[in-house]
XYZ file of C-alpha atoms in Angstrom:
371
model
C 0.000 0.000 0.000
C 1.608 3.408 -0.571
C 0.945 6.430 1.981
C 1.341 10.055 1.256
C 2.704 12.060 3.949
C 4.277 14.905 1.223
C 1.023 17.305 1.244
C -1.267 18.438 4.114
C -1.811 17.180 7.709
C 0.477 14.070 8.190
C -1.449 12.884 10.727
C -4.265 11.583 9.183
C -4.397 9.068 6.265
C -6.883 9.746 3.761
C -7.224 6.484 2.520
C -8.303 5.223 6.069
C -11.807 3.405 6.421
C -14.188 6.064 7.027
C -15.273 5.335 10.621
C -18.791 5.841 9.825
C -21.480 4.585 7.252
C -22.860 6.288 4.141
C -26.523 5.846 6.239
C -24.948 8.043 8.846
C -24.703 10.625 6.508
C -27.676 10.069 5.057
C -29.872 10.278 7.791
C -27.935 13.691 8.550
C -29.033 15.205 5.723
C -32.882 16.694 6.243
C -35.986 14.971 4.733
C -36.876 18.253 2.494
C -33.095 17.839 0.794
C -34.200 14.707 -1.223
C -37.548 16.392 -2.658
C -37.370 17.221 -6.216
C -40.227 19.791 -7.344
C -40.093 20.005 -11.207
C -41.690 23.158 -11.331
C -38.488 24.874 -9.783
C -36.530 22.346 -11.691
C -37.949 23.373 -14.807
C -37.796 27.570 -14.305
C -33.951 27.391 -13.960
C -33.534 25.736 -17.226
C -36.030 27.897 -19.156
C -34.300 30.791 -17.131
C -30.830 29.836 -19.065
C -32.363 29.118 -22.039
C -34.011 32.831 -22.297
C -30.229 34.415 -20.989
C -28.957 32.451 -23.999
C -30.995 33.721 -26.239
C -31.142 37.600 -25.232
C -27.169 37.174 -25.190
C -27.434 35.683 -28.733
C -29.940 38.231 -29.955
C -27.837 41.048 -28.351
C -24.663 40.172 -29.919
C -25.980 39.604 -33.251
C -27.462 42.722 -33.516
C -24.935 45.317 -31.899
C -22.178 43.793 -34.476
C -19.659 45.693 -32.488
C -16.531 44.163 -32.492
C -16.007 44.852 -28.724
C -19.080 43.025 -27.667
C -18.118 39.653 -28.976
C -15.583 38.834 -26.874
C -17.889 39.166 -23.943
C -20.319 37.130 -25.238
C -18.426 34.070 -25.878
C -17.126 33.820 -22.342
C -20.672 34.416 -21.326
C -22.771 32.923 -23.497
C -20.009 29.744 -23.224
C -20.280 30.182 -19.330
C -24.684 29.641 -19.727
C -24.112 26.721 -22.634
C -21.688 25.227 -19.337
C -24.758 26.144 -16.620
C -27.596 24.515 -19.196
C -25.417 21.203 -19.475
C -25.177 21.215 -15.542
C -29.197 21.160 -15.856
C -29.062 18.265 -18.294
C -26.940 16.665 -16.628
C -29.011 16.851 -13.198
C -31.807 15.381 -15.997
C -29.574 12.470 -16.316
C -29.186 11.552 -13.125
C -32.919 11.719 -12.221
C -33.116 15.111 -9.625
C -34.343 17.369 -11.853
C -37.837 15.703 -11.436
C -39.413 12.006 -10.177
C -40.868 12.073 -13.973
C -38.320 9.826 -15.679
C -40.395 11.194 -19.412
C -39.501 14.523 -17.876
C -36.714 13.622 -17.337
C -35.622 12.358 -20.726
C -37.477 15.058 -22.895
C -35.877 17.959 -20.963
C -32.199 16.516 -21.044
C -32.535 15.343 -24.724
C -33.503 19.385 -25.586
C -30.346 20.722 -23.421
C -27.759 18.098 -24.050
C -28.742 17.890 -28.204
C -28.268 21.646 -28.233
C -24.928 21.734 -26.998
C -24.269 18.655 -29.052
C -24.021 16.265 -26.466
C -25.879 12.786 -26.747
C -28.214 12.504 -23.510
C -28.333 8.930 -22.717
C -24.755 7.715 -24.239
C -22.976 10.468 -21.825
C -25.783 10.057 -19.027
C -24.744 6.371 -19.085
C -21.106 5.977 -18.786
C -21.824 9.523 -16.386
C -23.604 7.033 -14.113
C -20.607 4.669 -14.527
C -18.338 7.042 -13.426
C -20.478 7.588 -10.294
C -20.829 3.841 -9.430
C -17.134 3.570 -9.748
C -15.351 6.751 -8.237
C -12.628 6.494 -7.275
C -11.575 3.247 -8.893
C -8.475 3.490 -10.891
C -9.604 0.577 -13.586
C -13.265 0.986 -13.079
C -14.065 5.060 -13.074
C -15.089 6.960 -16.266
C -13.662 10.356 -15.859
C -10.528 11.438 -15.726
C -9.506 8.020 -15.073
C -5.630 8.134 -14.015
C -3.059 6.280 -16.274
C -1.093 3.490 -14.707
C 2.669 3.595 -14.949
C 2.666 1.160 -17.613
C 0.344 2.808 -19.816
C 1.899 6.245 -19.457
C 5.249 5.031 -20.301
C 4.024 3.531 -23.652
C 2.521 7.157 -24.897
C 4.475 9.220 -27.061
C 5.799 12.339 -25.735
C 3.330 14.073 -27.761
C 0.214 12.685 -25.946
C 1.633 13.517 -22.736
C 2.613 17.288 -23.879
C -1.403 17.283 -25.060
C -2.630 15.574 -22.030
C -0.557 17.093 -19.326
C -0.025 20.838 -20.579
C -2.393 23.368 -19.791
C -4.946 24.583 -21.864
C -4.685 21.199 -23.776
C -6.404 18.881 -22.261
C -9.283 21.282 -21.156
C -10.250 20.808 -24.929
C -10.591 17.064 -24.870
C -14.640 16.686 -23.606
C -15.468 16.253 -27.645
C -12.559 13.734 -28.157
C -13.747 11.777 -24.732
C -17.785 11.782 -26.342
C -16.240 10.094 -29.594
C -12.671 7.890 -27.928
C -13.233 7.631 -24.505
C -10.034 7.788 -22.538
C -6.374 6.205 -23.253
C -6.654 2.537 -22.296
C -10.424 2.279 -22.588
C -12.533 1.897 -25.470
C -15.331 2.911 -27.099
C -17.810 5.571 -28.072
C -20.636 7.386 -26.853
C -22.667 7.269 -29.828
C -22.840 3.270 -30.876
C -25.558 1.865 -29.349
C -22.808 -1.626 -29.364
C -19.708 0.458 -27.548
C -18.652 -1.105 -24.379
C -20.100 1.457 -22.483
C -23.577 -0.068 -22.904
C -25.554 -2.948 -22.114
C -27.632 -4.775 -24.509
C -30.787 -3.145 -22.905
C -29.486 0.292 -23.343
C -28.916 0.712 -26.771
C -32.265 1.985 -28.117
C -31.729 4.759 -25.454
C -28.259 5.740 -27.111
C -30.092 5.184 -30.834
C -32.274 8.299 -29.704
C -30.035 10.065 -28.472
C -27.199 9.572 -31.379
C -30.340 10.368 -33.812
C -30.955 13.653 -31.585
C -27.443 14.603 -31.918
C -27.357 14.767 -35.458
C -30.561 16.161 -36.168
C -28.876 19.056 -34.404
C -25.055 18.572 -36.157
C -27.416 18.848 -39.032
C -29.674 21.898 -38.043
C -26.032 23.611 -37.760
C -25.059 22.764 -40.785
C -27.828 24.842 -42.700
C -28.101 27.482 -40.473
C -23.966 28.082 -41.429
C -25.551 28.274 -45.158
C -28.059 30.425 -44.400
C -25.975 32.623 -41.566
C -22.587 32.250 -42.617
C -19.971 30.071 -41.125
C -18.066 33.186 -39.839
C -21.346 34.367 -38.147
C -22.218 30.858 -36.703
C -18.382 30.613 -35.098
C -19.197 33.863 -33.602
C -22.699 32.953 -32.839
C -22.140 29.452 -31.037
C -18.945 27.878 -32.143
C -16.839 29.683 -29.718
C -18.771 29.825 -27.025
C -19.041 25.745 -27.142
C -15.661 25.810 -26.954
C -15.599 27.975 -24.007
C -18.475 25.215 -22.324
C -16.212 22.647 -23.422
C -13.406 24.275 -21.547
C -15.953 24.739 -18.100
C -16.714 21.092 -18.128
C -13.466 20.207 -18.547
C -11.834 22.465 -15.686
C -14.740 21.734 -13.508
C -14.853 17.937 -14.255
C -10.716 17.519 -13.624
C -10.994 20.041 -10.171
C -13.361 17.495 -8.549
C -11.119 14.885 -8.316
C -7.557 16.192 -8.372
C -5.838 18.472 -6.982
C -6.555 18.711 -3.462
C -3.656 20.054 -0.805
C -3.360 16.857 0.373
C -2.740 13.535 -2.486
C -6.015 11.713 -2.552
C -6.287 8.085 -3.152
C -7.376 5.913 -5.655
C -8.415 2.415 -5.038
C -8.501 -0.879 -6.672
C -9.815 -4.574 -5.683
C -11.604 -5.305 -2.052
C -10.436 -1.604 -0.831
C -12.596 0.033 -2.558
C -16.337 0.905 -1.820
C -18.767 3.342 -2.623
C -18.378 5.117 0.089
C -14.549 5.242 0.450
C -14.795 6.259 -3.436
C -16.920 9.001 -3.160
C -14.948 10.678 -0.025
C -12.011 10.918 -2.877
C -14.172 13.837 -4.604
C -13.390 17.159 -3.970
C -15.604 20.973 -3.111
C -14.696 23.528 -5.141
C -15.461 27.586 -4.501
C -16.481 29.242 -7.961
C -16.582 32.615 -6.590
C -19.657 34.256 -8.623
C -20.283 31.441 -10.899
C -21.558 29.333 -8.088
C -25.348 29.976 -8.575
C -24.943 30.680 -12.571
C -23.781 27.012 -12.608
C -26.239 25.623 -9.935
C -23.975 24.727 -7.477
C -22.310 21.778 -9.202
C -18.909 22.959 -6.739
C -20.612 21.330 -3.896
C -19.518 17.873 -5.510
C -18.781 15.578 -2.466
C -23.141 14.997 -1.072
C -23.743 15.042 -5.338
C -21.236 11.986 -5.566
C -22.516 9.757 -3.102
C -26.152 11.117 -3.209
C -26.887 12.281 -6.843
C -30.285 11.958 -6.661
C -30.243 14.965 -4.475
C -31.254 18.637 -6.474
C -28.841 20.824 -7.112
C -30.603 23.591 -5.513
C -30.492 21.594 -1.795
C -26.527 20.077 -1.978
C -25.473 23.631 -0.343
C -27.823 22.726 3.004
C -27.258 18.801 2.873
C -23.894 19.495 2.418
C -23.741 21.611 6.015
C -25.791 19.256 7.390
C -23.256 16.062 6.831
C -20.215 17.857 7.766
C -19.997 17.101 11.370
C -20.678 13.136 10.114
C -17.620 13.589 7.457
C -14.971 15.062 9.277
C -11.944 15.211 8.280
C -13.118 13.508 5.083
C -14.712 16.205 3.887
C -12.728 17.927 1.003
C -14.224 21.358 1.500
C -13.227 24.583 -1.038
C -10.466 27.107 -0.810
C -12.515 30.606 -0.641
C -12.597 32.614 -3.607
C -13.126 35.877 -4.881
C -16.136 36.839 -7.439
C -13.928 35.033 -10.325
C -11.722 31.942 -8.992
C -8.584 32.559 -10.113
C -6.867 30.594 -7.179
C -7.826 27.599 -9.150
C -5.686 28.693 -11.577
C -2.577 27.530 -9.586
C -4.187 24.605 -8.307
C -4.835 23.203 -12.062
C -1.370 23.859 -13.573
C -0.138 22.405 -10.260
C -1.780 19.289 -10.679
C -1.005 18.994 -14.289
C 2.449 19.019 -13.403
C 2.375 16.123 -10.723
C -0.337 13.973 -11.126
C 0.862 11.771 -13.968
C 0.281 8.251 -13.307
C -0.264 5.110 -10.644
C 1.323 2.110 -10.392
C 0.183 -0.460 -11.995
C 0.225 -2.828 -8.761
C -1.619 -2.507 -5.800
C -5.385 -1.473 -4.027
C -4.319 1.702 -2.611
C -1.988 4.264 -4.801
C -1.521 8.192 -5.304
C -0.710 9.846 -8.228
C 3.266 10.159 -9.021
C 4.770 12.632 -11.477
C 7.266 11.903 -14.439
C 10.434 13.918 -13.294
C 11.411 14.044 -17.071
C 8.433 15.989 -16.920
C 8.681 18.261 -14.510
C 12.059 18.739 -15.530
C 10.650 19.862 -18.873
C 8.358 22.478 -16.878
C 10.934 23.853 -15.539
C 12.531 24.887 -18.906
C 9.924 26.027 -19.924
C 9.347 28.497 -16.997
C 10.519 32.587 -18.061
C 13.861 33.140 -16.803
């Protein structure tokens, strides 16, 4: 088993059985937490859909060069917060209507060209499996064997910031390195037999909209469309990224990562991490307050922030709570590039590991730092 006693409080081990049970923090949280009214569900997605398109509307029709740049971080910033809605569609708190469910999260996801089910499935994988280092979905970490065999061009593209923060489109189509697959065959791995007609929808939803696109860069323009919706996807893609990576590295203290009879649910879960997004917070529904969604996603967004106060005494010390931040995080920042540079890879042996780094690697940040 390896320890890590290089970051944070040295006397306590993170990887430790939790002395409690997942019930105990469960019955912490209050009975009112778990309700999901779809009424309130549904007025903050038609709320971002109406910002989206007054922001459209507004930049289309001032033309002024100074305005666009504006728009794509914000209009980028509400494609991010409508996928967060989606994706709260996907697990099944948006409402107890699973039709509801479904219809809402096929409009959202499709429009930001995202196939509902396919990602909502291997999402739920990723869920079931946190924490595991074969078994996860997202952000999965490499083992030393595998990162050894990549070109150093993958690992400039995988470990050098902004690169990888581009990669959610790639991931929807390739999956990860090592694992294969692809989000829109209803016969990828990903899937079981019962599943597919639910990623046949959703593939069929997806490029209806690729499609719809398409024309509307014939009729609009293609320079008008990039302005209009191209860019700002690419600034969502970026969000979901950044967010996505934060919420399980990265913490002052090395997290572990589990494989065989050490992991559980529970002890998988307590690996995710808080995260303080200044301003953003609401504007993305509070997807920061990531630890109560992991174990409990069934839990609307709009009551994590009280269930999450209400299990902290349970948690302790296992409770990965957020650095502060100002109205725009930039403390996160440093905590991204600082994670890029040392969380490379796990051994390929053993049920309990941390992330190592590649001192080639870091020695290659180093030159690369302004004299």
């Amino acid at each position: 088993m390896e320890t890590n006693v290089t970051r944070g409080q040295a006397d306590f081990d993170p990887s430790a059985p939790p002395p409690f049970k997942i019930a105990e923090i469960r019955d912490a949280i209050p009975k009112h937490c778990w309700v999901k009214n779809s009424w309130r569900s549904l007025s903050y997605a038609v709320r971002d859909i109406f910002v989206i398109f007054a922001l459209a509307a507004i930049a289309k029709y001032s033309s002024t060069w100074y305005v666009w740049p504006f728009y794509w971080a914000v209009q980028g910033t509400m494609f991010w917060a409508v996928f967060v809605i989606g994706h709260d569609c996907g697990h099944g708190s948006f409402s107890d209507s699973r039709w509801l469910n479904s219809f809402v999260g096929h409009i959202l996801h499709s429009a930001i060209l995202v196939p509902f089910h396919g990602w909502r499935i291997s999402h739920k994988t990723h869920h079931q499996n946190h924490g595991h280092v074969e078994n996860d979905e997202s952000w999965v970490p490499m083992t030393e064997s595998l990162y050894k065999s990549l070109p150093s061009s993958t690992k400039t593209l995988r470990f050098t910031v902004p690169f990888p923060f581009f990669s959610f489109p790639l991931y929807l189509w390739y999956r990860a390195p090592g694992k294969e697959g692809t989000h829109f065959h209803p016969s990828s791995d990903l899937f079981s037999p019962n599943e597919r007609s639910y990623v046949i929808t959703s593939t069929v939803c997806w490029i209806i909209v690729a499609a719809l696109l398409f024309h509307l860069s014939i009729v609009f323009g293609p320079i008008q469309m990039l302005k209009l919706y191209f860019l700002p996807y690419w600034i969502f893609v970026m969000w979901l990224d950044i967010v996505t990576y934060l919420h399980h590295h990265g913490y002052e203290t090395k997290l572990p990562w589990y494989r065989g009879e050490e992991w559980s649910y529970l002890r998988g879960g307590l690996t995710t991490i808080d995260r303080d997004y200044g301003w953003f917070n609401k504007i993305h529904h509070d997807i920061g307050t990531h630890v109560i969604h992991h174990l409990f996603p069934q839990i609307p967004h709009y009551h994590l922030v009280e269930a999450t106060k209400a299990a902290k005494h349970v948690l302790g010390k296992y409770y990965r709570g957020p650095e502060k931040s100002g109205p725009i995080p930039f403390h996160l920042a440093k905590i991204l590039t600082a994670s890029m540079k040392e969380d490379h890879y796990v051994s390929d042996t053993g049920d309990i590991v941390y992330y190592q780094n590649d001192s080639k690697r870091l020695r290659f940040y180093e030159k690369m730092k302004p004299s």
